[in-house]
Amino acid sequence: MIHRAGKNGNSGLWQVQARQDSSFAKYIALDTAYVENWSFWLDLKILVRTAEVVVRGTGT
């Protein structure tokens, strides 16, 4: 497993993919997938999806 050190952000993979899922295991799986597959493009995709969630108001 690859470990990355860094500050927590305002958004993440689970916030845009599984926000309505209250399963802690799902959150951990998505965070792990993020760390293992990190790239500039993945971060860009998350930023775009975060904006969509905010604009549509589906992030509740």
N, CA, C and O atoms as a MOPAC input file, in Angstrom:
PM7 MOZYME 1SCF
protein

 N      0.83400 1    -1.17300 1     0.00000 1
 C      0.00000 1     0.00000 1     0.00000 1
 C      0.88300 1     1.24200 1     0.00000 1
 O      1.92500 1     1.27100 1     0.65500 1
 N      0.47200 1     2.24200 1    -0.71900 1
 C      1.18400 1     3.51000 1    -0.78700 1
 C      0.62100 1     4.43500 1     0.28900 1
 O     -0.59400 1     4.56200 1     0.43800 1
 N      1.50100 1     5.06600 1     1.02400 1
 C      1.06700 1     6.02200 1     2.04400 1
 C      1.46600 1     7.41500 1     1.61200 1
 O      2.61100 1     7.65000 1     1.22300 1
 N      0.52700 1     8.33400 1     1.67900 1
 C      0.80000 1     9.73700 1     1.34800 1
 C      0.52200 1    10.57700 1     2.57800 1
 O     -0.48100 1    10.38900 1     3.26600 1
 N      1.39900 1    11.47800 1     2.83300 1
 C      1.17600 1    12.41700 1     3.93400 1
 C      0.68500 1    13.72200 1     3.33600 1
 O      1.14400 1    14.14100 1     2.27300 1
 N     -0.22700 1    14.34700 1     4.00700 1
 C     -0.72900 1    15.62200 1     3.52500 1
 C     -1.89100 1    16.08400 1     4.36600 1
 O     -2.40000 1    15.36200 1     5.22400 1
 N     -2.29600 1    17.30300 1     4.09900 1
 C     -3.42800 1    17.87200 1     4.82900 1
 C     -4.73700 1    17.35100 1     4.24800 1
 O     -4.83500 1    17.04800 1     3.05900 1
 N     -5.73000 1    17.25400 1     5.11100 1
 C     -7.06800 1    16.89300 1     4.66200 1
 C     -7.65100 1    18.01700 1     3.83200 1
 O     -7.39800 1    19.19300 1     4.09700 1
 N     -8.42600 1    17.65700 1     2.83300 1
 C     -9.03400 1    18.65900 1     1.97100 1
 C    -10.48700 1    18.91100 1     2.33600 1
 O    -11.00800 1    18.34500 1     3.29600 1
 N    -11.12700 1    19.75900 1     1.56500 1
 C    -12.53400 1    20.07800 1     1.78300 1
 C    -13.45300 1    19.05600 1     1.14700 1
 O    -14.63300 1    18.97700 1     1.48900 1
 N    -12.92700 1    18.28500 1     0.23800 1
 C    -13.72900 1    17.28700 1    -0.45000 1
 C    -12.87500 1    16.05300 1    -0.66700 1
 O    -11.65500 1    16.08300 1    -0.50700 1
 N    -13.52500 1    14.99100 1    -1.02800 1
 C    -12.81700 1    13.75000 1    -1.28000 1
 C    -13.68200 1    12.83000 1    -2.10800 1
 O    -14.82100 1    13.15500 1    -2.44500 1
 N    -13.13000 1    11.68800 1    -2.42900 1
 C    -13.84300 1    10.73800 1    -3.27200 1
 C    -15.15500 1    10.28400 1    -2.63100 1
 O    -16.17800 1    10.19700 1    -3.30900 1
 N    -15.12800 1     9.99500 1    -1.32600 1
 C    -16.37200 1     9.52300 1    -0.71600 1
 C    -17.41000 1    10.63700 1    -0.60200 1
 O    -18.61000 1    10.36300 1    -0.60900 1
 N    -16.96600 1    11.88300 1    -0.49800 1
 C    -17.92300 1    12.98100 1    -0.38900 1
 C    -18.71800 1    13.18200 1    -1.67500 1
 O    -19.85300 1    13.65500 1    -1.63100 1
 N    -18.13700 1    12.83000 1    -2.81300 1
 C    -18.85100 1    13.02100 1    -4.07800 1
 C    -19.44500 1    11.71900 1    -4.62500 1
 O    -20.27400 1    11.75500 1    -5.53400 1
 N    -19.02800 1    10.57000 1    -4.07900 1
 C    -19.55500 1     9.30700 1    -4.59900 1
 C    -20.50400 1     8.60400 1    -3.64100 1
 O    -21.41300 1     7.90000 1    -4.08100 1
 N    -20.31000 1     8.78000 1    -2.35200 1
 C    -21.11900 1     8.00700 1    -1.40000 1
 C    -21.60700 1     8.86100 1    -0.24800 1
 O    -21.70900 1     8.38000 1     0.88100 1
 N    -21.90100 1    10.08900 1    -0.50900 1
 C    -22.30600 1    11.01500 1     0.55100 1
 C    -23.56900 1    10.54800 1     1.27100 1
 O    -23.70300 1    10.75300 1     2.47700 1
 N    -24.47400 1     9.93700 1     0.56200 1
 C    -25.72600 1     9.47100 1     1.16200 1
 C    -25.57800 1     8.11800 1     1.87100 1
 O    -26.45500 1     7.72400 1     2.63900 1
 N    -24.47900 1     7.41100 1     1.61800 1
 C    -24.22800 1     6.09600 1     2.22300 1
 C    -23.57100 1     6.31200 1     3.57900 1
 O    -22.48300 1     6.88200 1     3.65600 1
 N    -24.21400 1     5.86600 1     4.63800 1
 C    -23.67600 1     6.09500 1     5.97800 1
 C    -22.71100 1     5.00100 1     6.42000 1
 O    -22.29500 1     4.97800 1     7.57900 1
 N    -22.35000 1     4.09500 1     5.51700 1
 C    -21.47500 1     2.98700 1     5.85400 1
 C    -20.02800 1     3.45200 1     6.01100 1
 O    -19.41800 1     3.94300 1     5.06100 1
 N    -19.49100 1     3.29400 1     7.20500 1
 C    -18.09900 1     3.66800 1     7.46100 1
 C    -17.15200 1     2.83900 1     6.60100 1
 O    -16.12700 1     3.34300 1     6.14200 1
 N    -17.48700 1     1.57900 1     6.38500 1
 C    -16.65400 1     0.70300 1     5.55200 1
 C    -16.55800 1     1.25400 1     4.12500 1
 O    -15.50100 1     1.16500 1     3.50100 1
 N    -17.64500 1     1.81700 1     3.60800 1
 C    -17.63800 1     2.40800 1     2.26500 1
 C    -16.71500 1     3.61800 1     2.23100 1
 O    -15.96300 1     3.79800 1     1.27300 1
 N    -16.76500 1     4.45000 1     3.27000 1
 C    -15.89500 1     5.62200 1     3.34900 1
 C    -14.41900 1     5.19900 1     3.32100 1
 O    -13.60800 1     5.77900 1     2.59900 1
 N    -14.09200 1     4.18600 1     4.11500 1
 C    -12.70900 1     3.71300 1     4.19400 1
 C    -12.26500 1     3.13200 1     2.85900 1
 O    -11.13800 1     3.37000 1     2.42400 1
 N    -13.14400 1     2.37000 1     2.20200 1
 C    -12.80500 1     1.78500 1     0.90400 1
 C    -12.53900 1     2.87200 1    -0.13300 1
 O    -11.59100 1     2.76400 1    -0.91200 1
 N    -13.36300 1     3.91300 1    -0.15200 1
 C    -13.16900 1     4.99900 1    -1.11200 1
 C    -11.91800 1     5.82300 1    -0.79100 1
 O    -11.20800 1     6.24300 1    -1.70400 1
 N    -11.64300 1     6.05500 1     0.48300 1
 C    -10.42000 1     6.77300 1     0.85500 1
 C     -9.18400 1     5.96300 1     0.47100 1
 O     -8.19300 1     6.52300 1     0.00200 1
 N     -9.24000 1     4.65900 1     0.66800 1
 C     -8.13400 1     3.78700 1     0.28400 1
 C     -7.94300 1     3.80200 1    -1.22800 1
 O     -6.81400 1     3.88100 1    -1.71100 1
 N     -9.04100 1     3.72700 1    -1.97600 1
 C     -8.95600 1     3.77500 1    -3.43900 1
 C     -8.34600 1     5.09400 1    -3.89200 1
 O     -7.56800 1     5.12500 1    -4.84500 1
 N     -8.69400 1     6.17200 1    -3.21900 1
 C     -8.13100 1     7.48200 1    -3.56500 1
 C     -6.61300 1     7.47900 1    -3.38300 1
 O     -5.87700 1     7.90300 1    -4.27400 1
 N     -6.15600 1     7.00800 1    -2.24600 1
 C     -4.72500 1     6.99400 1    -1.95500 1
 C     -3.98100 1     6.10800 1    -2.94900 1
 O     -2.90100 1     6.47000 1    -3.41700 1
 N     -4.54700 1     4.96300 1    -3.27000 1
 C     -3.88000 1     4.02500 1    -4.17400 1
 C     -3.90200 1     4.47300 1    -5.62900 1
 O     -3.07100 1     4.03200 1    -6.42200 1
 N     -4.84100 1     5.34200 1    -5.99000 1
 C     -4.99000 1     5.75500 1    -7.38700 1
 C     -4.81300 1     7.25000 1    -7.59300 1
 O     -5.23600 1     7.78600 1    -8.61700 1
 N     -4.19300 1     7.93200 1    -6.63600 1
 C     -4.08900 1     9.38000 1    -6.70500 1
 C     -3.42200 1     9.84400 1    -7.98600 1
 O     -2.44100 1     9.25800 1    -8.44400 1
 N     -3.96900 1    10.90200 1    -8.55200 1
 C     -3.36000 1    11.58600 1    -9.69000 1
 C     -3.92900 1    12.99900 1    -9.73700 1
 O     -4.93900 1    13.29600 1    -9.09900 1
 N     -3.28100 1    13.84400 1   -10.48500 1
 C     -3.78700 1    15.19400 1   -10.69500 1
 C     -5.19000 1    15.13600 1   -11.28600 1
 O     -6.07000 1    15.89800 1   -10.88500 1
 N     -5.39500 1    14.23300 1   -12.23700 1
 C     -6.68200 1    14.12100 1   -12.93300 1
 C     -7.79300 1    13.64800 1   -12.00400 1
 O     -8.93800 1    14.08500 1   -12.12600 1
 N     -7.45700 1    12.75200 1   -11.07300 1
 C     -8.46300 1    12.31700 1   -10.09800 1
 C     -8.85500 1    13.48800 1    -9.20500 1
 O    -10.03600 1    13.67200 1    -8.91000 1
 N     -7.87600 1    14.28200 1    -8.77000 1
 C     -8.19300 1    15.46200 1    -7.96500 1
 C     -9.06200 1    16.44300 1    -8.75300 1
 O    -10.01000 1    17.01200 1    -8.21100 1
 N     -8.74100 1    16.63400 1   -10.01300 1
 C     -9.53200 1    17.53600 1   -10.85100 1
 C    -10.97000 1    17.01900 1   -10.98600 1
 O    -11.92300 1    17.79500 1   -10.90800 1
 N    -11.11500 1    15.72400 1   -11.18700 1
 C    -12.44900 1    15.11300 1   -11.29600 1
 C    -13.24500 1    15.33400 1    -9.99900 1
 O    -14.43400 1    15.65200 1   -10.04500 1
 N    -12.59400 1    15.16700 1    -8.86300 1
 C    -13.27100 1    15.37100 1    -7.57700 1
 C    -13.69700 1    16.82900 1    -7.41400 1
 O    -14.79400 1    17.10100 1    -6.92700 1
 N    -12.84300 1    17.76300 1    -7.81600 1
 C    -13.19700 1    19.18600 1    -7.73100 1
 C    -14.40800 1    19.51100 1    -8.59000 1
 O    -15.30200 1    20.23900 1    -8.15700 1
 N    -14.44100 1    18.97800 1    -9.80000 1
 C    -15.58000 1    19.22000 1   -10.69700 1
 C    -16.84600 1    18.61300 1   -10.11000 1
 O    -17.89800 1    19.25200 1   -10.11100 1
 N    -16.75600 1    17.38700 1    -9.60800 1
 C    -17.94000 1    16.74300 1    -9.02600 1
 C    -18.39300 1    17.44400 1    -7.75500 1
 O    -19.58900 1    17.48500 1    -7.46700 1
 N    -17.45600 1    17.99500 1    -6.99100 1
 C    -17.82200 1    18.75700 1    -5.79500 1
 C    -18.64100 1    19.97800 1    -6.18500 1
 O    -19.65900 1    20.27800 1    -5.56100 1
 N    -18.19300 1    20.68100 1    -7.22300 1
 C    -18.93300 1    21.85700 1    -7.69800 1
 C    -20.33600 1    21.45600 1    -8.14300 1
 O    -21.29900 1    22.16800 1    -7.86100 1
 N    -20.46200 1    20.32300 1    -8.83400 1
 C    -21.78500 1    19.85100 1    -9.27700 1
 C    -22.69400 1    19.58400 1    -8.07300 1
 O    -23.86600 1    19.96200 1    -8.08000 1
 N    -22.15200 1    18.93400 1    -7.04600 1
 C    -22.95000 1    18.62500 1    -5.85000 1
 C    -23.42100 1    19.90600 1    -5.17100 1
 O    -24.56500 1    19.99500 1    -4.72700 1
 N    -22.53700 1    20.89300 1    -5.09200 1
 C    -22.90000 1    22.15800 1    -4.44000 1
 C    -23.96800 1    22.88400 1    -5.25800 1
 O    -24.95900 1    23.35400 1    -4.69900 1
 N    -23.77900 1    22.98000 1    -6.57000 1
 C    -24.72200 1    23.69900 1    -7.42900 1
 C    -26.09000 1    23.02100 1    -7.43500 1
 O    -27.11600 1    23.69900 1    -7.37900 1
 N    -26.11200 1    21.71700 1    -7.50000 1
 C    -27.38800 1    20.97900 1    -7.55800 1
 C    -28.03300 1    20.82600 1    -6.18400 1
 O    -29.22300 1    20.53000 1    -6.07900 1
 N    -27.25300 1    21.02700 1    -5.14700 1
 C    -27.80600 1    20.88500 1    -3.80300 1
 C    -28.07400 1    19.45400 1    -3.41800 1
 O    -28.96400 1    19.18000 1    -2.61300 1
 N    -27.30600 1    18.52500 1    -3.99000 1
 C    -27.52500 1    17.10200 1    -3.69400 1
 C    -26.60600 1    16.59400 1    -2.60600 1
 O    -26.54600 1    15.38900 1    -2.35900 1
 N    -25.89900 1    17.47600 1    -1.96100 1
 C    -24.93700 1    17.06300 1    -0.95000 1
 C    -25.46900 1    17.02000 1     0.45700 1
 O    -24.69000 1    17.06100 1     1.41000 1
 N    -26.75500 1    16.94000 1     0.61500 1
 C    -27.31600 1    16.92600 1     1.98000 1
 C    -27.34500 1    15.55900 1     2.56000 1
 O    -27.78600 1    15.37900 1     3.69500 1

